[in-house]
Coordinates of N, CA and C in Angstrom, one line a residue:
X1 N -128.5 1.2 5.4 CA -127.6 1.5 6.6 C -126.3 1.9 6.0
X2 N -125.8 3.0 6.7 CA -124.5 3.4 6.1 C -123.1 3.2 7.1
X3 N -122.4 2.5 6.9 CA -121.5 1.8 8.0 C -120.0 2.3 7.3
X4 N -119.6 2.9 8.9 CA -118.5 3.4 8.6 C -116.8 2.4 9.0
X5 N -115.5 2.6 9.1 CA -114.6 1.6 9.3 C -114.2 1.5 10.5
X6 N -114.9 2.3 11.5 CA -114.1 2.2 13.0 C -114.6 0.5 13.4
X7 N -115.6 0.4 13.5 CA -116.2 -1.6 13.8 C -116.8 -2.0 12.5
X8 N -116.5 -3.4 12.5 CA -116.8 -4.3 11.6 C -118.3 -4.2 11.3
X9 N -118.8 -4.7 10.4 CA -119.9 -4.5 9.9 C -120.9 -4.7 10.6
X10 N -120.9 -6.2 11.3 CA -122.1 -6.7 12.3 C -122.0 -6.1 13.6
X11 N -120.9 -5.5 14.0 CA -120.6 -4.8 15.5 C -121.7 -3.8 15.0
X12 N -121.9 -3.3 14.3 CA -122.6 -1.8 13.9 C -123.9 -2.0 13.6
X13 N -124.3 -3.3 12.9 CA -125.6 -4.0 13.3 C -126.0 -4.0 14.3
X14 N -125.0 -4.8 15.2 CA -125.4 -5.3 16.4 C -125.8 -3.6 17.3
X15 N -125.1 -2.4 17.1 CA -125.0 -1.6 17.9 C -126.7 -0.9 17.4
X16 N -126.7 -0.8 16.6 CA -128.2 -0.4 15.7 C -129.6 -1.1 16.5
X17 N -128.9 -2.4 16.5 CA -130.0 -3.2 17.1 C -130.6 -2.4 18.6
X18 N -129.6 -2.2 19.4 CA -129.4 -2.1 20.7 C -129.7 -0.7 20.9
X19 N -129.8 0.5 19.5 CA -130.5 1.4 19.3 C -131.6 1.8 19.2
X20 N -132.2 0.3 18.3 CA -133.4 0.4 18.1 C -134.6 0.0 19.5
X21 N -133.8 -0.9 20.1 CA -134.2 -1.7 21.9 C -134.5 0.2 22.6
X22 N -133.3 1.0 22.7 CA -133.0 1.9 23.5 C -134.6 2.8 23.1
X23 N -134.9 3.0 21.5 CA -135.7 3.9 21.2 C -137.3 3.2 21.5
X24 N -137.2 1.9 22.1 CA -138.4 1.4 22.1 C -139.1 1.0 20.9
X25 N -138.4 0.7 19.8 CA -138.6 -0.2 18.5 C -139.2 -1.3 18.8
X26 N -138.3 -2.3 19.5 CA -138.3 -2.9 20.3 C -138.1 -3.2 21.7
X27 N -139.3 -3.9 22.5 CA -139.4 -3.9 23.4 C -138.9 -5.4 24.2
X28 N -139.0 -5.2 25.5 CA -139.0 -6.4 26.5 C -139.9 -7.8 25.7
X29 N -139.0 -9.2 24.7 CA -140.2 -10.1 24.9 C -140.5 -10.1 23.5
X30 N -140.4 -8.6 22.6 CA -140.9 -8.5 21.3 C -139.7 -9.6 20.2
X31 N -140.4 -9.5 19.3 CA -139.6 -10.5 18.4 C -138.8 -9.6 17.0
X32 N -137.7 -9.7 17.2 CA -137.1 -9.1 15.8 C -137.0 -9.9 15.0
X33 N -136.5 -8.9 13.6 CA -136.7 -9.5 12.4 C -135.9 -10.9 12.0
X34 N -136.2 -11.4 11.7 CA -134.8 -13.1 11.3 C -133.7 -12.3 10.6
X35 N -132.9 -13.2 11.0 CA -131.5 -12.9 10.6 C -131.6 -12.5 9.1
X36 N -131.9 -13.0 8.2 CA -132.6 -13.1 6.6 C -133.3 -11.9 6.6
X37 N -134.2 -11.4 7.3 CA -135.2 -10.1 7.1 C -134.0 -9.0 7.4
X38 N -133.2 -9.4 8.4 CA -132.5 -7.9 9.0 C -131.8 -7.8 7.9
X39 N -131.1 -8.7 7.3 CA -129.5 -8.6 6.5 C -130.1 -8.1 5.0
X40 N -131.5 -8.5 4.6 CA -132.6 -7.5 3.3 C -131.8 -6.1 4.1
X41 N -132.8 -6.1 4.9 CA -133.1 -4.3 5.4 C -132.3 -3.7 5.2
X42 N -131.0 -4.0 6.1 CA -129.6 -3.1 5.9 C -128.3 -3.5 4.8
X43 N -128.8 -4.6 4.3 CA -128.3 -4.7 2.3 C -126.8 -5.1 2.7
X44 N -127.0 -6.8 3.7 CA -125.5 -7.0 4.0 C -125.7 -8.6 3.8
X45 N -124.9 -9.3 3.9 CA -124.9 -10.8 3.6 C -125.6 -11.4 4.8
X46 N -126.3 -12.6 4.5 CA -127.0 -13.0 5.5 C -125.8 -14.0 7.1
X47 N -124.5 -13.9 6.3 CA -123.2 -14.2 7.7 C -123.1 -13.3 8.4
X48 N -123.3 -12.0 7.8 CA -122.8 -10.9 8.6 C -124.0 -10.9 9.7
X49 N -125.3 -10.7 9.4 CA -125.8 -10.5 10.4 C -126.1 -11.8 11.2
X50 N -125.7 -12.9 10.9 CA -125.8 -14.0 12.2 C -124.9 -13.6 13.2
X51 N -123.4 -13.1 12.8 CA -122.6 -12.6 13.7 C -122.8 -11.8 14.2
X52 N -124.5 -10.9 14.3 CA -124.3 -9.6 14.5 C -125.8 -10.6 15.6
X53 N -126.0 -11.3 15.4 CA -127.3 -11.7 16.2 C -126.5 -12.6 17.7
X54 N -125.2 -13.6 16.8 CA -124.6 -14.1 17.9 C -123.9 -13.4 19.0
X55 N -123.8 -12.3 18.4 CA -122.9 -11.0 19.8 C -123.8 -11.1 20.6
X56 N -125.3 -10.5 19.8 CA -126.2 -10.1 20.9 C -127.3 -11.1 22.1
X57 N -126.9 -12.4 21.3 CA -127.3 -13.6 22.0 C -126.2 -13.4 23.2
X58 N -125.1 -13.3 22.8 CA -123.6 -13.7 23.9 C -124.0 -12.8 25.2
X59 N -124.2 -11.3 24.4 CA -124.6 -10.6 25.8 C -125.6 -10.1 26.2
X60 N -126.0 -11.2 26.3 CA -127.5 -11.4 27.0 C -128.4 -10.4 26.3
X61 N -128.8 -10.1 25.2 CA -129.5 -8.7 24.8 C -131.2 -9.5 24.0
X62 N -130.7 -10.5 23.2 CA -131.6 -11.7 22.7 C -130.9 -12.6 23.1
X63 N -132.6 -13.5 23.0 CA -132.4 -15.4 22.5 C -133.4 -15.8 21.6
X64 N -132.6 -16.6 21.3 CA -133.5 -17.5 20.5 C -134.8 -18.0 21.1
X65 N -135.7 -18.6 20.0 CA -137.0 -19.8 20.6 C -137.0 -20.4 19.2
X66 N -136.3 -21.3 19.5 CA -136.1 -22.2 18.6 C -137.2 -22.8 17.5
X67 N -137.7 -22.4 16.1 CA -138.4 -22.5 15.4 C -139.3 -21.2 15.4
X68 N -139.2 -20.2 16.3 CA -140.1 -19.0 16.3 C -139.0 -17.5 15.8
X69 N -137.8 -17.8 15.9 CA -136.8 -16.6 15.7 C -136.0 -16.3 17.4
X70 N -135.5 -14.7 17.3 CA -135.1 -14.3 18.0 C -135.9 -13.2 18.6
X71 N -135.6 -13.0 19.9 CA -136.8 -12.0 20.6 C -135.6 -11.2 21.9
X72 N -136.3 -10.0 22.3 CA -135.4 -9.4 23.1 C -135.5 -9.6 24.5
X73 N -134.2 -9.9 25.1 CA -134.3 -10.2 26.6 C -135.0 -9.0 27.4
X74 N -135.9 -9.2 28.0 CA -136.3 -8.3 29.3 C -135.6 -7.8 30.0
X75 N -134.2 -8.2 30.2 CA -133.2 -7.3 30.7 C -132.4 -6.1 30.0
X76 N -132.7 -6.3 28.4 CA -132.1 -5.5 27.5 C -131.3 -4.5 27.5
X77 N -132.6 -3.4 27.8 CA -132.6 -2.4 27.8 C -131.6 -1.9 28.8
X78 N -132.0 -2.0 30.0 CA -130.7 -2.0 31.1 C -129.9 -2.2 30.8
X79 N -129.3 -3.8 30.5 CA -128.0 -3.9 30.2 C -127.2 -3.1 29.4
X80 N -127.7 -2.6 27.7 CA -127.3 -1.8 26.6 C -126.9 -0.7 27.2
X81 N -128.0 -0.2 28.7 CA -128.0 1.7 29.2 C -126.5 1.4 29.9
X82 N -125.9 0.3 30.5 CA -125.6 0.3 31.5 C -123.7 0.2 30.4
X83 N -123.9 -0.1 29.6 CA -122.8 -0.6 29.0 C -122.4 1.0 28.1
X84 N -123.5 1.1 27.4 CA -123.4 2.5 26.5 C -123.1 3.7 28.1
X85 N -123.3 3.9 29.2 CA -123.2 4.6 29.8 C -121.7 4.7 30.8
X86 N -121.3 3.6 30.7 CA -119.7 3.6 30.9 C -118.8 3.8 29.9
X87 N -119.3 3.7 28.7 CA -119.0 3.8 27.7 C -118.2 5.3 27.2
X88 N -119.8 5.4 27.5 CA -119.5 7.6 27.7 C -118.5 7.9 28.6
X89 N -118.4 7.6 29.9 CA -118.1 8.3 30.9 C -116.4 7.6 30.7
X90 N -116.5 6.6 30.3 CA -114.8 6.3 30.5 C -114.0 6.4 29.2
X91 N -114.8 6.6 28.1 CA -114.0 7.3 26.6 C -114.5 8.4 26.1
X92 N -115.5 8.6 25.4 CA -116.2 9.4 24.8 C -115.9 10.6 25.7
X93 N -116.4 11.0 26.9 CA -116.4 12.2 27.4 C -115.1 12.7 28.1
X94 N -113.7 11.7 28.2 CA -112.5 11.9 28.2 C -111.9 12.9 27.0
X95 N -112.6 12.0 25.7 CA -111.8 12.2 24.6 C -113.0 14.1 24.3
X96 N -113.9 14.0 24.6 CA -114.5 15.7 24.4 C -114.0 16.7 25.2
X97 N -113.6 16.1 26.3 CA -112.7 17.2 27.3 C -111.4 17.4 26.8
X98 N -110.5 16.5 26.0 CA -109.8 16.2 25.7 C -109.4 17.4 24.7
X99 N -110.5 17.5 23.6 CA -110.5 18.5 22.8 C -111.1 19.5 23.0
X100 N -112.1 19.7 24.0 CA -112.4 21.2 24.4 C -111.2 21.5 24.5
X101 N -110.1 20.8 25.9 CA -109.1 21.9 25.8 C -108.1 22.2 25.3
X102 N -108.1 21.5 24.2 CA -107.2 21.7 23.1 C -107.6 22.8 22.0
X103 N -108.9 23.0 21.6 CA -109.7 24.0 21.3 C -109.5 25.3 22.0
X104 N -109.8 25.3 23.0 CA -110.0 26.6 23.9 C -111.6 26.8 24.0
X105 N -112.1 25.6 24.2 CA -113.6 25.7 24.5 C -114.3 26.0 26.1
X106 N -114.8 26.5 26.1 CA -114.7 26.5 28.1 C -116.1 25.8 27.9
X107 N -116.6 25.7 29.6 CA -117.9 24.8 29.4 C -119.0 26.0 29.5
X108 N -118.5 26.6 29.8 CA -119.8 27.8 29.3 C -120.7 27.9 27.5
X109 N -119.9 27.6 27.3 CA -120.0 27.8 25.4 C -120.7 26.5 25.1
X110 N -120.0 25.2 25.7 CA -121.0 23.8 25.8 C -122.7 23.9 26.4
X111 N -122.6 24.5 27.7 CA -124.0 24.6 28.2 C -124.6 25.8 27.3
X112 N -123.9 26.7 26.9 CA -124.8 27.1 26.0 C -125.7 26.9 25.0
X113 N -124.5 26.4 24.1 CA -125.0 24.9 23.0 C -126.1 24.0 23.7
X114 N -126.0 23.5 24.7 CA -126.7 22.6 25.1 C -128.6 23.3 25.2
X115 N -128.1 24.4 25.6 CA -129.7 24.8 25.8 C -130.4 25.3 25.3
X116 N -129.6 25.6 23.6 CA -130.5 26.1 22.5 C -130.6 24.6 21.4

């Protein structure tokens, strides 16, 4: 995994994770990797990703079962859509309007792009 400086290392785990939930990797119920298997995979210390399991315990995304690992909440998926999607609408797509018009992009040139 290649992690860049805007969030700390396990935020970007944690965000990966909640990518992988979104793509249907993981599902409602399914069990992800141990903290130990994930922190191999993406080649980081095995603290980094407990902090990156404890976010997503925090916001309701996993829980634990104690002696079995960590598995994904049935609400997951929602929750991540619902958070990533204000997300968009109250930074992300400020800050692209932002530079369209600082560009001199009109939205015609956007839907263009968009449809090829």
């Amino acid at each position: 995994m290649n992690f860049n400086s805007e969030k700390a290392i396990y935020q970007q785990m944690a965000d990966r994770l909640c990518d992988e939930i979104l793509a249907g990797t993981y599902r409602a119920d399914d069990r992800i990797p141990s903290v130990r298997e994930y922190a191999v995979m993406v080649e980081v210390n095995a603290n980094t990703a407990v902090k990156a399991y404890e976010l997503l315990a925090r916001e309701g995304i996993i829980y634990n079962r104690r002696g079995l690992g960590y598995f994904v909440e049935p609400t997951a998926r929602e929750k991540i859509l619902a958070v990533r999607r204000k997300e968009f609408l109250t930074v992300r797509l400020p800050e692209m309007v932002r530079q369209m018009r600082l560009l001199g992009i009109s939205m015609d040139v956007i839907m263009e792009k968009i449809k090829k």
